[in-house]
Amino acid sequence: MARDLFRQRPRRPLLAASILSADFTRLGQQSLDALAAGADLIHIDVMDGHFVPNLSMGPAVCAAVRRACPDAFLDVHLMVTDPGMFLTPFAKSGADSVTFHVETVDDPAALAAQARALGLGVGLASNPDTAAERHEPYLKLFDVQLVMSVHPGFSGQAFIEKSLAKTQWLRTRLGDAARVQMDGGVGPHTAGACAKAGCDVMVSASALFDGKDLKAAANAIHLAASVG
Ligand code: DX5
Ligand code: ZN
């Protein structure tokens, strides 16, 4: 597995399986199942009960997923008020990339540099109500820009349509230089619109894990993403 998955060219569309909707009693096997079904990477949602109104997973869970999936690309989404606190713990736990929120840090460039010094890839996220322009000073510094298409905190919410405009805004400015990830409400019915807007990393939790057929859901998202 390529540790630099987000930086590889050409930028083929990627499907990230968010294990927030997986069976927590079998996270390792569910991660392997998602990869076998066609997911390109595993997305680990980290919540602190402060930046978002929920608690989820920490570095120990990331380390457990790494043990179960030694070759997987692990993409850690930090929905926490103090992401700097968690860079070293996740680097030690086998993460490949960390994404933190622009709303949470004064100096995203400095934190990105710290993450890179630990050998991590970096992403910059923003909530649905945060202006696209907040990403502008940082477009060259991150491997991926993450557009939240739900208010973060829970899986299974409805896709927020206006997030497509932010994705378009980012893709126009990024060209081929970086990836645009969308997270929240992404599934077979929304992946086409996401791809058309310029998204090339689709994060999906409930559409993959809540249905009966993980492989069929992954195939349907890949198909919609490739047709756009
Ligand atoms: C939301 C998380 C998402 C979430 C997506 O706060 O960041 O990654 O798991 O869940 P679905 O795909 O069900 O909207
Ligand atoms: Zn996420």
PDB file of N, CA and C and ligand atoms in Angstrom, residues 18 20-21 43 45 47 77 79 148 150-157 183-186 203-207, ligand 1:
ATOM      1  N   SER A  18     -15.639   5.021   6.095  1.00  0.00           N
ATOM      2  CA  SER A  18     -15.651   5.548   7.464  1.00  0.00           C
ATOM      3  C   SER A  18     -16.202   4.474   8.388  1.00  0.00           C
ATOM      4  N   LEU A  20     -17.069   4.668  11.317  1.00  0.00           N
ATOM      5  CA  LEU A  20     -17.995   5.150  12.351  1.00  0.00           C
ATOM      6  C   LEU A  20     -19.311   4.370  12.332  1.00  0.00           C
ATOM      7  N   SER A  21     -19.682   3.851  11.166  1.00  0.00           N
ATOM      8  CA  SER A  21     -20.927   3.059  11.089  1.00  0.00           C
ATOM      9  C   SER A  21     -20.658   1.556  11.115  1.00  0.00           C
ATOM     10  N   HIS A  43     -11.204   5.512   6.830  1.00  0.00           N
ATOM     11  CA  HIS A  43     -11.373   6.851   7.412  1.00  0.00           C
ATOM     12  C   HIS A  43     -11.776   6.675   8.877  1.00  0.00           C
ATOM     13  N   ASP A  45     -12.881   8.493  12.283  1.00  0.00           N
ATOM     14  CA  ASP A  45     -13.474   9.734  12.785  1.00  0.00           C
ATOM     15  C   ASP A  45     -13.203   9.886  14.278  1.00  0.00           C
ATOM     16  N   MET A  47     -13.610  12.183  17.617  1.00  0.00           N
ATOM     17  CA  MET A  47     -14.477  13.235  18.177  1.00  0.00           C
ATOM     18  C   MET A  47     -14.191  13.402  19.660  1.00  0.00           C
ATOM     19  N   HIS A  77      -9.559  11.683  10.716  1.00  0.00           N
ATOM     20  CA  HIS A  77     -10.303  12.951  10.660  1.00  0.00           C
ATOM     21  C   HIS A  77     -10.490  13.449  12.088  1.00  0.00           C
ATOM     22  N   MET A  79     -11.966  15.687  14.544  1.00  0.00           N
ATOM     23  CA  MET A  79     -13.036  16.640  14.877  1.00  0.00           C
ATOM     24  C   MET A  79     -12.877  16.978  16.353  1.00  0.00           C
ATOM     25  N   MET A 148     -16.988  19.234   4.530  1.00  0.00           N
ATOM     26  CA  MET A 148     -18.008  18.501   5.292  1.00  0.00           C
ATOM     27  C   MET A 148     -19.363  18.734   4.619  1.00  0.00           C
ATOM     28  N   VAL A 150     -22.106  17.266   5.916  1.00  0.00           N
ATOM     29  CA  VAL A 150     -23.072  17.254   7.029  1.00  0.00           C
ATOM     30  C   VAL A 150     -22.413  18.041   8.157  1.00  0.00           C
ATOM     31  N   HIS A 151     -23.198  18.417   9.156  1.00  0.00           N
ATOM     32  CA  HIS A 151     -22.598  18.997  10.354  1.00  0.00           C
ATOM     33  C   HIS A 151     -21.939  17.849  11.118  1.00  0.00           C
ATOM     34  N   PRO A 152     -20.634  17.966  11.404  1.00  0.00           N
ATOM     35  CA  PRO A 152     -19.913  16.798  11.910  1.00  0.00           C
ATOM     36  C   PRO A 152     -20.406  16.344  13.273  1.00  0.00           C
ATOM     37  N   GLY A 153     -20.243  15.051  13.526  1.00  0.00           N
ATOM     38  CA  GLY A 153     -20.606  14.487  14.816  1.00  0.00           C
ATOM     39  C   GLY A 153     -21.280  13.125  14.724  1.00  0.00           C
ATOM     40  N   PHE A 154     -21.969  12.885  13.624  1.00  0.00           N
ATOM     41  CA  PHE A 154     -22.746  11.641  13.523  1.00  0.00           C
ATOM     42  C   PHE A 154     -22.766  11.158  12.081  1.00  0.00           C
ATOM     43  N   SER A 155     -22.820   9.854  11.930  1.00  0.00           N
ATOM     44  CA  SER A 155     -23.066   9.308  10.596  1.00  0.00           C
ATOM     45  C   SER A 155     -24.574   9.226  10.379  1.00  0.00           C
ATOM     46  N   GLY A 156     -24.962   8.953   9.147  1.00  0.00           N
ATOM     47  CA  GLY A 156     -26.372   8.736   8.837  1.00  0.00           C
ATOM     48  C   GLY A 156     -27.194   9.997   8.647  1.00  0.00           C
ATOM     49  N   GLN A 157     -26.553  11.139   8.474  1.00  0.00           N
ATOM     50  CA  GLN A 157     -27.304  12.385   8.261  1.00  0.00           C
ATOM     51  C   GLN A 157     -27.486  12.656   6.759  1.00  0.00           C
ATOM     52  N   ASP A 183     -17.392  14.502   2.868  1.00  0.00           N
ATOM     53  CA  ASP A 183     -17.653  13.623   4.001  1.00  0.00           C
ATOM     54  C   ASP A 183     -19.007  13.970   4.601  1.00  0.00           C
ATOM     55  N   GLY A 184     -19.935  13.001   4.522  1.00  0.00           N
ATOM     56  CA  GLY A 184     -21.252  13.189   5.110  1.00  0.00           C
ATOM     57  C   GLY A 184     -22.349  13.014   4.078  1.00  0.00           C
ATOM     58  N   GLY A 185     -23.152  11.980   4.265  1.00  0.00           N
ATOM     59  CA  GLY A 185     -24.269  11.763   3.348  1.00  0.00           C
ATOM     60  C   GLY A 185     -23.858  11.320   1.961  1.00  0.00           C
ATOM     61  N   VAL A 186     -22.628  10.812   1.827  1.00  0.00           N
ATOM     62  CA  VAL A 186     -22.151  10.381   0.509  1.00  0.00           C
ATOM     63  C   VAL A 186     -22.490   8.900   0.311  1.00  0.00           C
ATOM     64  N   VAL A 203     -16.015   9.936   1.172  1.00  0.00           N
ATOM     65  CA  VAL A 203     -16.063   9.249   2.472  1.00  0.00           C
ATOM     66  C   VAL A 203     -17.485   8.749   2.685  1.00  0.00           C
ATOM     67  N   SER A 204     -17.597   7.494   3.066  1.00  0.00           N
ATOM     68  CA  SER A 204     -18.938   6.954   3.270  1.00  0.00           C
ATOM     69  C   SER A 204     -18.957   6.012   4.467  1.00  0.00           C
ATOM     70  N   ALA A 205     -19.946   6.202   5.327  1.00  0.00           N
ATOM     71  CA  ALA A 205     -20.104   5.336   6.493  1.00  0.00           C
ATOM     72  C   ALA A 205     -21.400   4.535   6.378  1.00  0.00           C
ATOM     73  N   SER A 206     -22.544   5.203   6.601  1.00  0.00           N
ATOM     74  CA  SER A 206     -23.808   4.460   6.665  1.00  0.00           C
ATOM     75  C   SER A 206     -24.162   3.801   5.330  1.00  0.00           C
ATOM     76  N   ALA A 207     -23.854   4.456   4.213  1.00  0.00           N
ATOM     77  CA  ALA A 207     -24.215   3.845   2.924  1.00  0.00           C
ATOM     78  C   ALA A 207     -23.465   2.528   2.721  1.00  0.00           C
TER      79      ALA A 207
HETATM   80  C1  DX5 B   1     -19.308  12.851  10.471  1.00  0.00           C
HETATM   81  C2  DX5 B   1     -18.081  12.053  10.112  1.00  0.00           C
HETATM   82  C3  DX5 B   1     -18.287  11.260   8.868  1.00  0.00           C
HETATM   83  C4  DX5 B   1     -19.394  10.255   8.986  1.00  0.00           C
HETATM   84  C5  DX5 B   1     -20.033  10.009   7.677  1.00  0.00           C
HETATM   85  O1  DX5 B   1     -19.037  13.647  11.549  1.00  0.00           O
HETATM   86  O2  DX5 B   1     -16.964  12.879   9.894  1.00  0.00           O
HETATM   87  O3  DX5 B   1     -17.084  10.652   8.420  1.00  0.00           O
HETATM   88  O4  DX5 B   1     -18.940   9.037   9.518  1.00  0.00           O
HETATM   89  O5  DX5 B   1     -21.173   9.231   7.849  1.00  0.00           O
HETATM   90  P1  DX5 B   1     -22.243   9.050   6.677  1.00  0.00           P
HETATM   91  O6  DX5 B   1     -21.512   8.566   5.463  1.00  0.00           O
HETATM   92  O7  DX5 B   1     -23.202   8.040   7.226  1.00  0.00           O
HETATM   93  O8  DX5 B   1     -22.867  10.380   6.466  1.00  0.00           O
END
